[in-house]
Amino acid sequence: MDQKYFPKKVEKKWQERWAGNRTFEARPDNELEKYYCLEMLPYPSGRLHMGHVRNYSIGDAVAWYMRLNGFNVLHPIGWDSFGQPAEQAAIKQGVNPREWTEDNISQMKAQLKTLGIGYDWSREIAAHRPDYYKFDQWFFLKMLEMGLAYLKESEVNWCPKCETTLSNEQASGGICWRCGTQVEKQSRPQWFLKITAYADELLAGMDEIEDGWPEKVLTMQRNWIGKSEGAMIDFAIKDSPGGIDSVRVFTTRIDTIYGVNAIVVASGHPLIETNTGFFSEDVKTKIDQIEAEHANPKDYEVEIEKDGIDTGLHALNPFSGEELPVWVGNYVMMSYGTGAVMSVPGHDERDHEFATKFGLPVVSVIEPADGSDVRQEDGNAFTEKGRLVNSGEWSGKPSAEAISEMTSFAEEKGFGEKAVTYRLRDWGISRQRFWGAPIPIVHCGDCGTVPVPYKDLPVELPESAPFTGIGESPLAKVEEFVNVECPNCGGDARRETDTMDTFVDSTWYYFRYCDPRNDEMPFDPAIAAYWLPVDLYIGGIDHAVMHLLYTRFWTKAMRDLGLVSFDEPAKSLLTQGMVVGESFYSKKKGTYFFEDEVEFKRDGQGRITEAVLKSDGSPVKVAVEKMSKSKHNGVDPDDMISIYGADAVRLFVLFAAPAENELVWQESGIEGAVRFLQRVWRFVLKWRETVSGIDVSSGTPEEMSKAASDLRRKTHQTILRIRENFESRQFNTPVAALMELSNALGDAPFEPESATVVERYAVREALESLIIMLTPYAPHYCEELWEAVTGSTGGILASGARIPEAEESVAAKDEIEIAVQVNGKLRSRVYAAPDASNETLEAAALADEKVKEHTEGKQIVKMIVVPGRLVNVVVK
RNA sequence: GCUGGGGUGGCGGAAUUGGUAGACGCACAGGACUUAAAAUCCUGCGCCCUCAGGGGCAUGCGGGUUCGACUCCCGCCCUCAGCACCA
């Protein structure tokens, strides 16, 4: 142990030792309870950023904590290495995407090792390697057999900048999830995975994980799935010139059907397409206009004004027999329900707006059930449930009753049925890209779409392709790849040239970690049964509805394939907050500037009051935003590690804020972390000789001095706190507790030269506990101190060290402080034994001088005693 | 608009789930050591009065329940995130 703490030296030493001893390599062991700690698969961009550091610091803290509690911990890592940046690099710099990716992986791997994250590197995987994507293809074929994969010509989300399709999840909000560009609609054949087949199960499964997953994520998924119960109702079309004799609508409010004033359909509805000959030029023009707007939506932030036109067609209300006009409306979407709605302006905001704009009649058919006179006279629709009026034989019934009776009636009469719709759409996985897993399909003129036989997997990507960055997949231009014999008839055929969405790779990667070198199967079900499900999954909130929904779906599909026997892949989920930094934006220049290009003053509180550009003195806006290269507000983890050491960086990242919160990067904070480590180091240095012969495990000395038992109490209280905190996944408060323990250690009135055996025992116990409990935060550092204190050289884990068990009797105080309140206001404090009776406490409280001042001349009404806490004297 | 989080010192954040609000750290101020600086150590640090004993006010705002409310209930305000014509 050096006289001073040199992080670099300590970290290098232990990183080498861990690698040499294969300290973090896990193997299944039925004798041991397993713990699977998983962080989200990173994309190998080439550089680690602070978000990664935070993610992995949390994961490693948990992994260490569980190891130090005797669990068999699986803590793996790999690479989400297919995807656009590699292809962009190929297009722009002419590099080979494979080499580019491999280079990035080795760089980031080196960085992760410098950080000292305890990964089982023997299980490392990378999605772009054929031994991995072979099983993407394997799963695709299985899903094809299960009827979960299908090809369909359909309107897809198209990002004009990325030149590729996007799934609905990836085009959420109408913008590309990667580049933020407004998406367009395009029609093309593409492969879909039938996630909708599991819609109900995905909803129901949430009950199982409710305790472990953040409410926020579950809510987002529920909303995304968007289950809605109602009825399908057929409205007959009068004199249908196009041959379609009825239009089906979906409604959740069949009780309002007597208030229907029109049927409104989407511009792409079959009724429209089959009747074009019938429409006037005006109608056709308007329909085309709506259709065009739909294909190229303007701005999703702005509410689009209602628009539409009367087609001249007529429908019949099956309940009232009333004749209704059929309109085309821009607010009706082809992609939800049936693409047609019954317009009830009295009881639906959108229909109300539409009817108002076009002067259609508004009829009220629902009244508030409580008889209050809230009506739609204020110009709005009354959208709540109530009691029916003007509804023929149904008038007077409450909405709920009417809904079920009217649905049954429709079913009996054959013009409707009970129905459930979902917002969730099937997952489109076709991408017009080179750098992804080829979809294992051959298109044959005679046999149609033919799956590649399992024995021919993997369908390997060619070495390279002409990267133009536009239109079709680059694979289409690679003759050797495209031209193939049909596996069915042996004739000339073409390979599918689209590749899979990279989200396919990341749906099942953590199953592969269990059995990463299996050549026959994605993984051996028996091995997976030991490690899975994941016990704790840690990652950003940004994957709440993409990856996390896909992977839940995949798990259920794998269950149906017989690969796993559980329904939910992760028992608990931790969504970490972003790491943010101060950015400087000049409105005038329209760009972000580096900190040293800006002149700013901070007020006494450290906040920037005014900031101007050094170059020309123009004002700069200061904001705290997610760290990013383009905003120049990022901190390079490598820099931080080389200045302060990996342990200090990790300790600070965990201490600075709760894991779910945003973390504002403050360099002064990390200096505090270093100070703490240096302080403890000096303390160990001072005491290690003195406590070297003490064996804490050999039992507690009987005679305790006051100071020694005070220290022991603090030690055991700290153990209790840390166990509680980890249990509830609080990682910042344990650090505070350990700092308190270290402060208590420093304040204890012992000196190495004069300490008694009992005191040396207390110090050694405190030190050992402190070191073990700090290990999840600063593992290299603690390994070094552990070696210095205990003399064991094989490392903490090999020495069998565990997070200590607290002894309640030691943690208990022999005298406690009791707050004394008069009428709920704190007036004094008295001291008493922990088991003092209520009477004793009351007497002590009343005897207190300060209490007397406040009770003098007043009548004591009653006294409240909370044992161990306080006495409240109520006076009048 | 709908859904779900949040509002506690100058800052990040604690608070055994109804029981002494502000732990721990950062920043700041003062002091010791030093020729000096750094490092280290000590002290102070919610706000306002103060006769230096204390006293009053404080957890976004306004009510309520309670002996007692950051915590529970009602009504607002602000803020962050997600979804957004979902019939």
Short mmCIF file of C-alpha atoms (C1' of nucleotides) in Angstrom, two decimals, chain B:
data_model
loop_
_atom_site.label_atom_id
_atom_site.label_comp_id
_atom_site.label_asym_id
_atom_site.label_seq_id
_atom_site.Cartn_x
_atom_site.Cartn_y
_atom_site.Cartn_z
"C1'" G B 1 -56.14 17.91 -24.61
"C1'" C B 2 -55.05 12.93 -22.32
"C1'" U B 3 -51.56 9.97 -19.26
"C1'" G B 4 -47.62 9.64 -15.75
"C1'" G B 5 -43.80 12.00 -12.73
"C1'" G B 6 -42.03 16.26 -9.88
"C1'" G B 7 -41.96 21.19 -6.91
"C1'" U B 8 -37.66 20.76 0.22
"C1'" G B 9 -31.47 25.88 1.66
"C1'" G B 10 -27.15 29.02 -3.18
"C1'" C B 11 -26.83 23.76 -5.63
"C1'" G B 12 -27.23 18.00 -5.86
"C1'" G B 13 -30.18 15.80 -2.48
"C1'" A B 14 -31.79 13.23 2.92
"C1'" A B 15 -36.03 12.36 6.06
"C1'" U B 16 -37.24 5.12 9.55
"C1'" U B 17 -43.60 6.20 5.21
"C1'" G B 18 -47.93 10.66 9.98
"C1'" G B 19 -43.46 11.85 14.74
"C1'" U B 20 -36.97 16.40 16.21
"C1'" A B 21 -37.19 19.02 8.29
"C1'" G B 22 -32.46 20.01 5.81
"C1'" A B 23 -28.44 13.73 6.78
"C1'" C B 24 -24.24 13.39 3.21
"C1'" G B 25 -21.76 16.17 -0.35
"C1'" C B 26 -20.81 20.63 -3.34
"C1'" A B 27 -20.34 25.88 -3.16
"C1'" C B 28 -19.39 29.87 0.10
"C1'" A B 29 -17.28 32.45 4.60
"C1'" G B 30 -13.80 32.57 8.73
"C1'" G B 31 -9.60 30.35 11.21
"C1'" A B 32 -5.06 26.96 11.91
"C1'" C B 33 -0.60 25.14 9.38
"C1'" U B 34 2.85 27.52 5.42
"C1'" U B 35 7.64 32.66 3.52
"C1'" A B 36 3.51 31.77 0.06
"C1'" A B 37 0.26 28.65 -2.56
"C1'" A B 38 -1.79 23.84 -3.00
"C1'" A B 39 -3.11 19.93 0.09
"C1'" U B 40 -4.87 19.02 4.99
"C1'" C B 41 -7.40 20.16 9.56
"C1'" C B 42 -11.02 23.11 12.60
"C1'" U B 43 -15.51 26.33 12.72
"C1'" G B 44 -19.94 28.46 10.61
"C1'" C B 45 -23.73 28.02 6.92
"C1'" G B 46 -32.61 27.79 5.58
"C1'" C B 47 -34.84 32.88 6.41
"C1'" C B 48 -36.08 36.94 9.94
"C1'" C B 49 -35.82 39.08 14.84
"C1'" U B 50 -32.78 38.78 19.40
"C1'" C B 51 -31.80 41.40 25.71
"C1'" A B 52 -27.41 35.79 23.09
"C1'" G B 53 -31.41 32.61 27.30
"C1'" G B 54 -34.05 32.25 23.07
"C1'" G B 55 -38.36 33.63 19.77
"C1'" G B 56 -40.95 33.67 15.07
"C1'" C B 57 -41.43 31.86 9.97
"C1'" A B 58 -40.29 27.92 6.73
"C1'" U B 59 -40.91 21.71 2.35
"C1'" G B 60 -44.98 25.59 -4.85
"C1'" C B 61 -50.02 28.29 -3.31
"C1'" G B 62 -54.94 28.08 -0.56
"C1'" G B 63 -57.97 25.17 2.48
"C1'" G B 64 -58.96 20.56 5.47
"C1'" U B 65 -58.10 16.09 8.72
"C1'" U B 66 -54.81 15.34 13.17
"C1'" C B 67 -52.03 16.19 19.58
"C1'" G B 68 -48.68 16.47 15.37
"C1'" A B 69 -48.50 16.97 7.98
"C1'" C B 70 -42.70 17.44 3.20
"C1'" U B 71 -45.75 12.89 4.09
"C1'" C B 72 -52.96 11.94 4.05
"C1'" C B 73 -57.62 14.57 1.68
"C1'" C B 74 -59.86 18.73 -1.50
"C1'" G B 75 -58.96 22.88 -4.89
"C1'" C B 76 -55.35 25.70 -7.61
"C1'" C B 77 -50.38 27.17 -9.81
"C1'" C B 78 -45.85 25.84 -12.01
"C1'" U B 79 -42.69 22.25 -14.27
"C1'" C B 80 -40.68 17.77 -16.76
"C1'" A B 81 -41.68 13.50 -19.75
"C1'" G B 82 -44.68 10.44 -23.07
"C1'" C B 83 -48.80 10.25 -26.43
"C1'" A B 84 -51.55 13.16 -29.56
"C1'" C B 85 -57.64 13.92 -34.26
"C1'" C B 86 -57.30 6.26 -31.48
"C1'" A B 87 -63.60 7.16 -32.93
#
